Structures are given as C-alpha cells and as structure tokens.
Coordinates of C-alpha atoms in Angstrom, one line a residue:
Chain E
N1 CA 0.2 0.0 0.0
A2 CA 2.1 2.9 -1.4
G3 CA -0.6 5.7 -0.4
V4 CA -0.1 8.7 -2.9
T5 CA 2.7 8.7 -5.1
Q6 CA 4.0 11.6 -7.4
T7 CA 6.4 11.8 -10.2
P8 CA 8.8 13.2 -11.0
K9 CA 10.4 14.3 -7.5
F10 CA 12.4 17.2 -9.1
Q11 CA 12.3 18.8 -12.4
V12 CA 14.0 21.9 -14.1
L13 CA 12.2 23.5 -16.8
K14 CA 12.9 26.6 -19.4
T15 CA 10.0 29.2 -19.8
G16 CA 7.7 28.2 -22.3
Q17 CA 8.4 24.4 -22.1
S18 CA 5.4 21.9 -21.1
M19 CA 5.3 19.0 -18.7
T20 CA 2.9 16.7 -17.0
L21 CA 3.0 15.9 -13.2
Q22 CA 1.7 12.6 -12.5
C23 CA 0.0 11.5 -9.2
A24 CA -1.7 8.0 -8.3
Q25 CA -3.4 6.8 -5.3
D26 CA -3.9 3.1 -4.2
M27 CA -6.6 3.7 -1.3
N28 CA -9.8 3.8 -3.8
H29 CA -10.4 7.4 -2.9
N30 CA -13.2 9.3 -5.1
S31 CA -11.5 12.7 -4.6
M32 CA -8.1 13.9 -5.7
Y33 CA -6.5 17.6 -5.3
W34 CA -3.4 19.5 -6.7
Y35 CA -1.8 22.0 -4.4
R36 CA 1.2 24.2 -4.8
Q37 CA 3.2 25.3 -2.0
D38 CA 5.1 28.6 -1.6
P39 CA 7.1 30.0 1.0
G40 CA 5.0 31.8 3.6
M41 CA 1.8 31.0 1.8
G42 CA 0.9 27.6 2.9
L43 CA -0.7 25.3 0.2
R44 CA -3.0 26.6 -2.4
L45 CA -5.6 24.5 -4.2
I46 CA -5.1 24.4 -7.9
Y47 CA -7.7 22.0 -9.1
Y48 CA -9.6 19.3 -7.5
S49 CA -11.5 16.1 -8.8
A50 CA -14.6 14.9 -6.7
S51 CA -14.9 11.8 -8.8
E52 CA -13.5 9.9 -12.0
G53 CA -14.4 12.2 -15.0
T54 CA -15.0 15.4 -13.0
T55 CA -12.6 18.4 -12.3
D56 CA -13.0 21.6 -10.7
K57 CA -10.9 24.9 -10.5
G58 CA -9.4 25.7 -7.2
E59 CA -7.8 29.0 -6.0
V60 CA -5.2 29.3 -8.3
P61 CA -6.0 27.4 -11.8
N62 CA -4.4 29.9 -14.3
G63 CA -1.8 28.1 -16.2
Y64 CA -2.6 24.6 -15.4
N65 CA -4.8 21.9 -16.8
V66 CA -5.8 18.7 -15.3
S67 CA -7.0 15.1 -16.3
R68 CA -8.5 12.5 -14.2
L69 CA -7.5 9.7 -16.1
N70 CA -9.4 7.0 -14.0
K71 CA -10.1 6.7 -10.2
R72 CA -6.3 5.9 -9.2
E73 CA -4.8 8.8 -11.6
F74 CA -4.7 12.6 -11.7
S75 CA -2.5 14.5 -13.6
L76 CA -1.5 18.2 -13.7
R77 CA -0.1 19.9 -17.0
L78 CA 1.6 22.8 -17.4
E79 CA 1.2 23.9 -21.2
S80 CA 3.6 26.7 -21.1
A81 CA 5.7 26.9 -17.9
A82 CA 6.5 30.5 -16.6
P83 CA 9.0 31.3 -13.7
S84 CA 5.9 32.2 -11.5
Q85 CA 5.1 28.6 -11.6
T86 CA 8.2 27.7 -9.7
S87 CA 6.9 26.0 -6.5
V88 CA 6.6 22.6 -5.0
Y89 CA 3.5 20.8 -6.0
F90 CA 1.5 18.2 -3.8
C91 CA -1.0 15.9 -4.8
A92 CA -3.6 14.4 -2.2
S93 CA -6.7 12.3 -2.0
S94 CA -9.3 11.7 0.2
E95 CA -12.8 10.1 0.8
E96 CA -15.6 12.8 1.0
G97 CA -15.7 14.1 4.5
Y98 CA -12.4 12.4 5.7
E99 CA -8.9 13.6 6.0
Q100 CA -6.7 14.1 2.9
F101 CA -3.5 11.8 2.3
F102 CA -0.7 13.8 0.7
G103 CA 2.2 12.6 -1.8
P104 CA 5.7 13.4 -1.3
G105 CA 5.7 16.5 -3.6
T106 CA 7.4 17.6 -6.9
R107 CA 10.0 20.4 -6.6
L108 CA 9.6 22.3 -9.8
T109 CA 12.1 25.1 -11.0
V110 CA 11.1 27.3 -14.2
L111 CA 14.3 29.2 -15.3
Chain N
G1 CA -14.5 33.4 2.5
D2 CA -12.6 30.9 4.6
S3 CA -8.9 31.7 6.0
V4 CA -6.3 30.4 8.8
T5 CA -3.8 32.7 10.6
Q6 CA -1.1 31.1 12.1
M7 CA 1.9 32.5 14.3
E8 CA 4.9 33.5 12.4
G9 CA 7.9 31.4 12.9
P10 CA 10.5 29.9 13.2
V11 CA 9.8 29.0 16.7
T12 CA 13.1 27.7 18.3
L13 CA 12.9 25.7 21.5
S14 CA 15.2 23.6 23.7
E15 CA 14.4 20.1 24.1
E16 CA 11.6 19.3 26.8
A17 CA 10.3 22.7 26.7
F18 CA 6.5 23.5 26.1
L19 CA 5.0 24.2 22.6
T20 CA 2.4 26.3 21.7
I21 CA 1.7 27.3 18.1
N22 CA -1.3 29.7 17.6
C23 CA -4.0 29.3 15.1
T24 CA -7.2 31.2 14.6
Y25 CA -9.6 30.8 11.7
T26 CA -12.8 32.3 10.1
A27 CA -15.1 30.2 8.2
T28 CA -18.8 30.8 6.9
G29 CA -20.0 27.2 7.9
Y30 CA -19.2 24.7 10.6
P31 CA -15.7 23.6 9.8
S32 CA -13.6 20.7 10.8
L33 CA -10.1 21.7 11.9
F34 CA -6.8 20.1 11.5
W35 CA -3.0 20.1 12.3
Y36 CA -0.7 18.8 9.5
V37 CA 2.8 18.1 10.2
Q38 CA 5.8 18.3 7.3
Y39 CA 9.2 16.9 7.9
P40 CA 11.9 18.1 5.8
G41 CA 11.7 16.7 2.3
E42 CA 8.4 15.1 2.9
G43 CA 4.7 15.5 2.1
L44 CA 2.0 16.6 4.7
Q45 CA 0.8 14.3 7.3
L46 CA -2.1 14.4 9.5
L47 CA -1.4 15.1 12.9
L48 CA -4.6 15.7 14.7
K49 CA -8.0 16.9 13.8
A50 CA -11.1 18.1 15.5
T51 CA -14.9 17.9 14.0
K52 CA -16.8 20.1 16.4
A53 CA -16.8 22.7 19.0
D54 CA -15.1 21.6 22.2
D55 CA -13.4 18.5 20.7
K56 CA -9.7 17.8 21.5
G57 CA -7.5 15.9 19.1
S58 CA -4.5 14.3 20.2
N59 CA -1.6 12.2 18.7
K60 CA 1.9 11.7 19.7
G61 CA 1.9 13.9 22.7
F62 CA 0.3 17.0 20.8
E63 CA -3.2 18.4 21.6
A64 CA -5.3 21.0 20.1
T65 CA -9.0 22.1 21.5
Y66 CA -11.6 23.1 18.9
R67 CA -12.7 26.7 20.4
K68 CA -15.5 27.9 18.6
E69 CA -16.1 31.2 20.9
T70 CA -12.4 32.5 20.1
T71 CA -12.3 30.7 16.7
S72 CA -8.9 29.1 17.6
F73 CA -7.3 25.7 17.5
H74 CA -3.9 26.1 19.1
L75 CA -1.4 23.4 19.1
E76 CA 0.4 22.4 22.2
K77 CA 2.9 19.8 23.5
G78 CA 4.0 19.5 27.0
S79 CA 7.7 18.5 26.1
V80 CA 9.2 18.6 22.8
Q81 CA 11.8 16.5 21.2
V82 CA 14.4 17.4 18.5
S83 CA 12.6 15.0 16.3
D84 CA 9.7 17.1 16.6
S85 CA 11.3 19.8 14.3
A86 CA 9.3 20.1 11.2
V87 CA 6.9 22.6 9.5
Y88 CA 3.1 22.5 11.2
F89 CA 0.3 23.5 9.4
C90 CA -3.2 24.6 10.6
A91 CA -6.0 24.0 8.2
L92 CA -9.8 23.8 7.9
K93 CA -12.4 22.2 5.9
D94 CA -15.6 24.1 5.8
T95 CA -19.3 22.6 5.1
G96 CA -20.0 22.2 1.8
R97 CA -16.3 22.8 0.7
R98 CA -14.2 20.0 -0.8
A99 CA -10.6 21.2 -0.3
L100 CA -8.8 22.5 2.7
T101 CA -7.8 26.1 3.4
F102 CA -4.5 25.9 5.0
G103 CA -2.6 28.5 7.0
S104 CA 0.9 29.7 6.1
G105 CA 2.6 27.2 8.4
T106 CA 4.8 27.4 11.3
R107 CA 8.6 26.0 11.5
L108 CA 9.5 24.6 14.8
Q109 CA 13.1 24.0 15.4
V110 CA 14.2 22.0 18.6
Q111 CA 17.7 22.1 19.8
P112 CA 19.3 19.6 21.9

C-alpha cells in the first residue's frame, strides 16, 4: 500500500516548456487534489476532482490543466511554463468528508 | 471566505520545552479543523483533527482543542523533542467545501 505517489520528484524547465506531473493513489479514494506550496503562503488549491471524470478549479488554476484519467490517477499539466510556476506541487486524495492524504511532492523550477 | 492565520515562525525551543503554536480561523459554515506536519523533504501528514466545538484532537503528545468562541485551534505539546522539528500547518475544511484551507505554516526548530 503505497498511498499517494508522485512523479517526478524534481524537475527543471525553461520558460515556455511543457510538462505533466503525475499522481496516483491506491486507497480507492474518490476525491483527488493538486496544491502548490510557496514560501510563507501555505498550500493553495489548483484543481480538484470529486470523482472520475469530473474536475473543478481551485484558488489558483491559471496556467494549469488537469486530467482525471481514472479513479487512481490525476495529472497536472503545465502547457507553457513560467517562472511564477516555480513551486512545490503536492497531490492529495481523500474520501468525502475524511482526511486528505498527501504525496511526497514535486519540486519544480522554471528558469 | 475561509481563512486560517498562524503565528509567524520560526519557533526555536530547547528539548523538553513546552510548545504552543497559535492558530485562528474564519469560516462561513461549521468547519472541521486539522493540524498537519511536514518533515524535511516529505509531504504533509495529518497530526490531529477535531470536527466540532470543544473536541480535543491528540496524537504523539500533541493536543489541540476546537474553541468556537475564540475561533482558535492552538497546537500544544508538553515536552518537545528534536525529532519534532518540522513545519506545522493549521487547516480547516468548511461545510460544503471539498478542499482544505491552509495557514502559512510555522517552522519549529528544537535544539538538543
């Protein structure tokens, strides 16, 4: 039982490049989330998915797209990376009304 | 909207000292409250939670009481250890909301 896994752990991009962050959970949770963590700002919600096939914008969705591929997987895509997207990205999952479980994070630097 | 305010860090304590990290919140509904801990290089782990007023959450010697009258959920531990050094996040989940609202985090450094 691995919980929530994320790949890659580290990534460096140049401005304008694209990439996809992968997330998978093996707890059979319906809800999945993408957050970004910036110094002094806590975690802010980018997108979430309440169930397979549904996604909704969070607090800071601009510049990102998501795909809920199936119940296990929820990916985050940066189509044209910008330096402002340098951050640590966390994926989480939960059952409705219960605690969220977090992955280990992806540290992204955009030059 | 919802918000969570935590005390600024870093908090530096000697081993066996008493810890308090303040957390206050604003919410439109009847939120559940959480403390998460993040150890260096890792993701967030749930430390404790409380789902209604006057509930006390506790885990690993840490405690926090849901105070509706003061809209607070302060984290306390009677005797900290070096291994408690981490960043602590207060968070809430309001009724009807799917995601958590986090505070900015408080870094705790415990010196031997």
